[in-house]
Every structure is written in structure tokens, then in C-alpha cells.
Short mmCIF file of C-alpha atoms in Angstrom, two decimals:
data_model
loop_
_atom_site.label_atom_id
_atom_site.label_comp_id
_atom_site.label_asym_id
_atom_site.label_seq_id
_atom_site.Cartn_x
_atom_site.Cartn_y
_atom_site.Cartn_z
CA MET U 255 90.58 86.14 78.49
CA ALA U 256 93.66 88.46 79.51
CA ALA U 257 93.06 92.03 80.70
CA THR U 258 93.48 94.77 78.54
CA GLU U 259 94.61 97.75 78.57
CA VAL U 260 92.32 100.58 79.46
CA GLY U 261 91.84 101.95 82.83
CA CYS U 262 92.70 105.62 84.50
CA GLU U 263 96.22 106.95 84.89
CA HIS U 264 96.34 105.73 88.25
CA TYR U 265 95.68 101.92 87.91
CA VAL U 266 95.00 99.65 84.72
CA ARG U 267 91.89 97.71 84.41
CA SER U 268 89.35 96.22 82.74
CA CYS U 269 85.94 97.57 84.86
CA LEU U 270 84.33 100.29 86.68
CA LEU U 271 84.36 100.76 90.63
CA LYS U 272 80.63 101.43 91.60
CA ALA U 273 80.38 103.86 94.83
CA PRO U 274 79.32 102.28 97.70
CA CYS U 275 78.85 105.77 98.49
CA CYS U 276 76.85 107.69 95.69
CA GLY U 277 76.23 104.77 93.49
CA LYS U 278 78.14 106.61 90.71
CA PHE U 279 80.66 104.39 88.70
CA TYR U 280 84.44 105.55 88.76
CA VAL U 281 87.58 102.85 87.58
CA CYS U 282 89.18 103.92 90.65
CA ARG U 283 88.66 105.65 94.15
CA LEU U 284 91.19 108.11 93.05
CA CYS U 285 89.33 108.96 90.37
CA HIS U 286 85.42 108.82 92.78
CA ASP U 287 87.69 111.14 94.78
CA GLY U 288 88.93 114.05 92.62
CA GLU U 289 85.50 114.58 91.37
CA GLU U 290 83.51 114.30 94.60
CA ASN U 291 83.05 116.32 98.10
CA HIS U 292 83.64 112.51 99.02
CA GLN U 293 85.86 109.54 99.91
CA MET U 294 84.75 106.60 98.41
CA ASP U 295 86.00 103.23 100.73
CA ARG U 296 87.54 101.17 98.74
CA PHE U 297 86.10 97.91 101.36
CA LYS U 298 82.90 98.47 100.30
CA VAL U 299 82.96 98.14 97.28
CA ARG U 300 80.37 95.26 96.20
CA GLU U 301 79.62 96.07 92.83
CA VAL U 302 81.20 96.42 88.86
CA LYS U 303 80.32 97.51 85.19
CA CYS U 304 82.69 95.55 83.11
CA SER U 305 84.51 97.89 80.58
CA SER U 306 84.14 95.79 77.40
CA CYS U 307 80.17 94.08 77.91
CA ASN U 308 79.25 96.58 80.03
CA THR U 309 77.87 93.64 82.96
CA ILE U 310 77.60 94.82 86.17
CA GLN U 311 78.46 92.36 88.43
CA GLU U 312 79.59 91.19 92.01
CA ALA U 313 83.19 92.53 92.91
CA GLN U 314 85.06 89.78 90.73
CA GLN U 315 88.63 88.79 88.94
CA THR U 316 86.69 87.70 85.91
CA CYS U 317 83.74 89.09 83.65
CA LYS U 318 81.08 86.67 84.34
CA GLN U 319 79.86 87.42 80.62
CA CYS U 320 82.13 87.87 78.25
CA GLU U 321 85.19 86.76 80.91
CA VAL U 322 87.45 89.50 80.53
CA LYS U 323 90.33 89.62 83.49
CA PHE U 324 89.81 92.51 85.35
CA GLY U 325 93.42 93.29 86.25
CA GLU U 326 96.30 90.61 86.01
CA TYR U 327 96.49 91.15 90.23
CA TYR U 328 93.05 91.74 92.59
CA CYS U 329 92.42 91.70 96.02
CA ASP U 330 89.35 90.44 97.53
CA ILE U 331 89.72 92.69 100.17
CA CYS U 332 90.77 96.21 98.48
CA HIS U 333 89.07 95.75 95.73
CA LEU U 334 91.83 96.70 93.28
CA PHE U 335 92.60 96.01 89.71
CA ASP U 336 95.81 96.36 88.59
CA LYS U 337 99.15 95.52 86.55
CA ASP U 338 101.00 92.71 87.52
CA LYS U 339 103.43 94.55 90.18
CA LYS U 340 104.56 92.00 92.70
CA GLN U 341 101.33 93.43 94.84
CA TYR U 342 100.82 91.51 97.66
CA HIS U 343 97.70 92.15 101.00
CA CYS U 344 99.86 93.00 103.92
CA LYS U 345 97.12 92.24 107.06
CA PRO U 346 98.90 94.56 110.08
CA CYS U 347 98.74 97.46 107.22
CA GLY U 348 95.72 96.62 106.17
CA ILE U 349 96.05 96.94 102.55
CA CYS U 350 98.00 96.32 99.15
CA ARG U 351 101.44 96.90 99.18
CA ILE U 352 103.51 97.10 95.78
CA GLY U 353 106.51 93.95 95.96
CA PRO U 354 107.52 91.45 96.06
CA SER U 355 106.67 90.62 99.18
CA GLU U 356 109.33 88.35 100.10
CA LYS U 357 110.98 91.90 100.06
CA TYR U 358 109.72 93.91 102.91
CA PHE U 359 108.68 92.85 106.31
CA HIS U 360 106.05 94.49 108.68
CA CYS U 361 107.44 96.40 111.27
CA THR U 362 104.55 96.10 114.01
CA LYS U 363 106.26 99.26 116.36
CA CYS U 364 106.32 101.19 112.99
CA ASN U 365 103.36 99.31 111.84
CA LEU U 366 104.88 99.83 108.05
CA CYS U 367 106.05 98.03 105.60
CA LEU U 368 110.08 98.62 105.08
CA ALA U 369 112.45 97.11 102.67
CA THR U 370 113.97 93.99 104.03
CA ASP U 371 117.97 95.74 104.44
CA LEU U 372 116.43 98.04 107.38
CA LYS U 373 115.22 95.72 109.73
CA ASP U 374 117.18 95.48 112.89
CA ASN U 375 118.50 98.65 111.01
CA HIS U 376 115.82 101.71 111.63
CA LYS U 377 114.80 103.91 114.41
CA CYS U 378 110.86 102.24 115.69
CA VAL U 379 108.53 105.33 115.55
CA GLU U 380 104.91 103.86 116.42
CA ASN U 381 102.36 103.57 114.09
CA VAL U 382 105.30 106.52 111.70
CA SER U 383 102.57 106.47 108.75
CA ARG U 384 99.54 106.62 110.60
CA GLN U 385 100.31 110.93 110.30
CA ASN U 386 100.51 112.80 106.46
CA CYS U 387 103.34 113.75 105.26
CA PRO U 388 105.28 116.65 106.95
CA VAL U 389 106.39 118.78 103.24
CA CYS U 390 103.12 118.27 101.11
CA MET U 391 101.17 117.26 104.12
CA GLU U 392 99.25 114.50 102.43
CA ASP U 393 99.05 110.96 103.74
CA ILE U 394 101.49 108.41 103.60
CA HIS U 395 99.69 105.42 104.17
CA THR U 396 97.75 104.99 101.86
CA SER U 397 99.74 106.81 99.06
CA ARG U 398 100.14 104.72 95.44
CA ILE U 399 103.91 107.08 96.20
CA GLY U 400 106.37 105.60 98.27
CA ALA U 401 107.45 106.49 101.95
CA HIS U 402 110.87 107.30 102.56
CA VAL U 403 112.46 106.09 105.68
CA LEU U 404 115.24 109.02 107.69
CA SER U 405 117.55 108.10 109.85
CA CYS U 406 115.37 109.98 112.63
CA GLY U 407 112.85 107.10 111.32
CA HIS U 408 110.56 109.94 110.32
CA LEU U 409 108.52 109.49 106.79
CA LEU U 410 108.17 111.57 104.10
CA HIS U 411 106.91 111.02 100.36
CA LYS U 412 110.27 109.80 98.04
CA THR U 413 109.07 112.48 96.13
CA CYS U 414 109.19 114.89 98.58
CA PHE U 415 112.49 113.14 99.73
CA ASP U 416 113.89 114.30 96.18
CA ASP U 417 112.41 117.58 96.52
CA MET U 418 113.99 118.83 99.43
CA CYS U 419 117.36 117.57 98.72
CA ARG U 420 117.03 119.63 94.90
CA THR U 421 116.48 121.88 97.25
CA GLY U 422 118.74 121.66 100.03
CA ALA U 423 117.57 121.16 102.59
CA TYR U 424 119.32 118.59 104.99
CA ARG U 425 116.88 118.22 107.64
CA CYS U 426 114.21 116.28 108.82
CA PRO U 427 110.77 118.66 108.74
CA LEU U 428 109.61 117.15 112.31
CA CYS U 429 112.96 116.93 114.62
CA MET U 430 116.21 118.85 112.40
CA HIS U 431 118.20 115.46 112.79
CA SER U 432 119.78 115.68 109.19
CA ALA U 433 118.24 113.27 106.57
CA PHE U 434 121.22 111.86 105.53
CA ASN U 435 125.29 111.66 106.21
CA MET U 436 126.64 114.67 106.32
CA LYS U 437 130.59 113.51 106.91
CA ASP U 438 132.03 115.08 103.47
CA PHE U 439 129.49 118.45 103.83
CA TRP U 440 131.17 119.06 107.91
CA GLU U 441 134.67 118.95 106.45
CA GLN U 442 133.95 121.37 103.94
CA ARG U 443 132.56 123.47 106.33
CA ASP U 444 135.65 123.49 108.07
CA LYS U 445 137.61 123.71 105.05
CA GLU U 446 135.78 126.62 104.62
CA ILE U 447 135.74 128.34 108.37
CA ALA U 448 140.04 127.56 108.10
CA GLN U 449 139.75 130.02 105.27
CA CYS U 450 137.42 132.56 106.90
CA PRO U 451 138.84 133.49 110.05
CA MET U 452 136.23 136.29 112.27
CA PRO U 453 137.78 139.52 112.73
CA THR U 454 139.53 140.08 114.76
CA GLU U 455 137.06 141.49 117.64
CA TYR U 456 135.45 137.84 117.30
CA GLN U 457 137.85 135.53 117.51
CA ASP U 458 138.02 134.64 120.93
CA THR U 459 133.96 134.81 121.00
CA THR U 460 131.59 131.73 121.84
CA VAL U 461 127.87 131.10 122.52
CA LYS U 462 126.02 128.49 123.71
CA ILE U 463 124.48 125.68 121.12
CA ILE U 464 122.47 122.84 120.72
CA CYS U 465 123.22 119.95 118.52
CA ASN U 466 119.63 119.30 116.20
CA ASP U 467 122.10 115.21 115.85
CA CYS U 468 122.91 113.93 119.36
CA GLN U 469 120.85 116.65 121.45
CA ALA U 470 124.59 118.13 123.05
CA HIS U 471 124.92 121.27 124.56
CA CYS U 472 127.85 122.89 124.27
CA THR U 473 129.91 126.18 124.51
CA VAL U 474 131.84 126.43 121.20
CA SER U 475 132.95 129.00 118.91
CA PHE U 476 130.96 131.42 117.54
CA HIS U 477 131.25 131.57 113.64
CA VAL U 478 129.11 132.96 111.26
CA LEU U 479 129.70 129.51 108.69
CA GLY U 480 128.24 127.66 111.52
CA MET U 481 128.50 126.05 114.56
CA LYS U 482 130.35 122.67 115.16
CA CYS U 483 129.12 120.71 117.92
CA SER U 484 132.26 119.83 120.11
CA THR U 485 130.27 116.61 121.21
CA CYS U 486 129.47 115.03 117.41
CA GLY U 487 130.76 117.61 115.04
CA SER U 488 128.03 118.64 113.22
CA TYR U 489 127.14 121.69 112.08
CA ASN U 490 123.72 121.36 112.71
CA THR U 491 123.30 123.43 115.60
CA ALA U 492 120.93 125.87 116.60
CA GLN U 493 122.63 128.98 118.58
CA ASP U 494 121.01 128.33 122.49
CA GLY U 495 121.49 132.36 123.96
CA GLY U 496 123.99 134.90 122.86
CA LEU U 497 127.00 135.52 121.66
CA ILE U 498 129.03 135.82 124.90
CA ALA U 499 132.38 137.70 124.42
CA PRO U 500 135.75 137.03 126.00
CA PRO U 501 136.71 139.07 129.43
CA ALA U 502 138.03 142.90 128.79
CA ALA U 503 141.56 143.03 128.90
CA ASP U 504 142.46 145.50 132.23
CA PRO U 505 143.23 148.97 130.25
CA ARG U 506 145.66 149.79 133.36
CA PRO U 507 149.22 149.03 133.36
CA PRO U 508 150.41 146.66 135.80
CA ALA U 509 151.32 148.58 139.13
CA GLN U 510 154.65 148.81 139.96
CA GLN U 511 156.91 147.46 142.28
CA PRO U 512 158.56 149.14 144.91
CA LEU U 513 162.42 149.27 144.39
CA GLU U 514 164.22 147.00 146.60
CA GLU U 515 166.22 149.33 148.93
CA GLU U 516 170.40 149.39 148.15
CA PRO U 517 171.73 148.47 151.89
CA ASP U 518 173.58 151.06 153.66
CA THR U 519 177.32 150.65 152.46
CA GLN U 520 178.65 153.64 154.61
CA ASN U 521 180.34 153.19 158.17
CA HIS U 522 178.80 154.35 160.96
CA ASP U 523 180.28 155.14 164.26
#
């Protein structure tokens, strides 16, 4: 019998899991964790209850009593029941991922499944998904929300990345590297600075900066709209010290040179 369209806000399934920690029945671990003051270990689930006939039985894909299918997809490791989303179980990750599997590969250094277009095309950060999202501080590795890989290699939830972009933030919250290609934005900043010269007393003022994108240290012209890295052209920079004023002009007039004596044209005896 086909799976019925029941379940919870998280999954479509026709059974309830018996929590190994407290013995209570919940549709999923997320529903359990939202109600209880502890977390369910999905890997230790041994029994389920059919939503159609209420038969309690060993965790399996099909009810032994009424033969209803608990989920179009079932993993007997994660005890995940859900509608078909082309899921696959990644053994190195230790959990199920939404596929299809041929569109993803497991990066052993990042210890995470990534889209195939990132193979040999991303910066590896060891065990990057084993830390919380730097925006919402929630788990990334086991989250049902997709992860976004920044150019610096760090991860954050895709929804958090979208929210960050909407607020105008463009830097990685962890390393401050630009989160995406800023070339057009830097060209626009060039035009703005060209149209807004600094007051005369600041036009020759310089400042030391550190570039968050290329890590270069350089001394550049000071401008309130931004200081441009002379190495990579980025405005994602931080001031390193105070303003450096130009050398003060000497107010004294130049010393007068002595006049050259005129030759004596008179004849002397």
C-alpha cells in the first residue's frame, strides 16, 4: 500500500517514532526535540507505531499489519521516513542527504557533501560543517536547511546567507573575506570617490590598511567612502593606525641668495 500524506511540518510519513530516551511517540526527532528538554538519538530508534492501524513494531518501511508504506524513502541507519526527494545516505557524513547523489560528492577534508560543480573549485576548511552557522548559531551539519559555501570556504545556512545579502552585508562573519564577487561594486565605489574629493586639508593624507580579501598591508590615500587596496583593488579593508598627514610646508620664505659682485670696470694706477 502506498504511503499516505500524513506526518508533520518536517516530514511526510505514516508512522511515529518511539523515542529511545523517554519512550514517547513523536512523528520525528525535530518534533520531539521541540517538546522535550532533551534530544532524540535517531540512530537508536528501534520501534515505530503505524499511523493507520496503531500497531507498534520494529522500525521498517512497511507496516507488518496493514501493509501501509511508512515513507517513500526509508533509511534503516538514520530511521528516516519521508516522501521521495532523491535522498541518499552518505556514509562519511553519517546521515542522509537530499540528492540526487550523482549531483554531489563528499569532500574528505571539508567532511561534507558538496555540489559537483565545486569539486576542485572550492577552498577546503577542515571539518567545516561541524561548527554552527555563524549567523544563527544553529547546527549546519545535520540541518534540513541547505548550506551555502562562501569563497573563503566557510559555511552558513542558505537562508542566513540570503538574509545577510538583503541587509547589505557582504563579508564572511568569520574571516571578513568578501562573500561573493564584488568587482562591480568596487567599480561603483571608484566612481563615487572620484566624484567626491576630500577637502583640501585631507587630499594628501594617507593611511595604513589591511585588506580582508588578499591580506596585503599597504599605505593608501585616505577617503571617508573607503580605502582601496593597492594590491587587489578591494575596498574590503580595515584601517591599521591613525591618519598620516603630509609633511608640513615650511612657512619661511626661501633664503635670499647673495648678489654676485659686479666686476670693477674702473682703471687703477
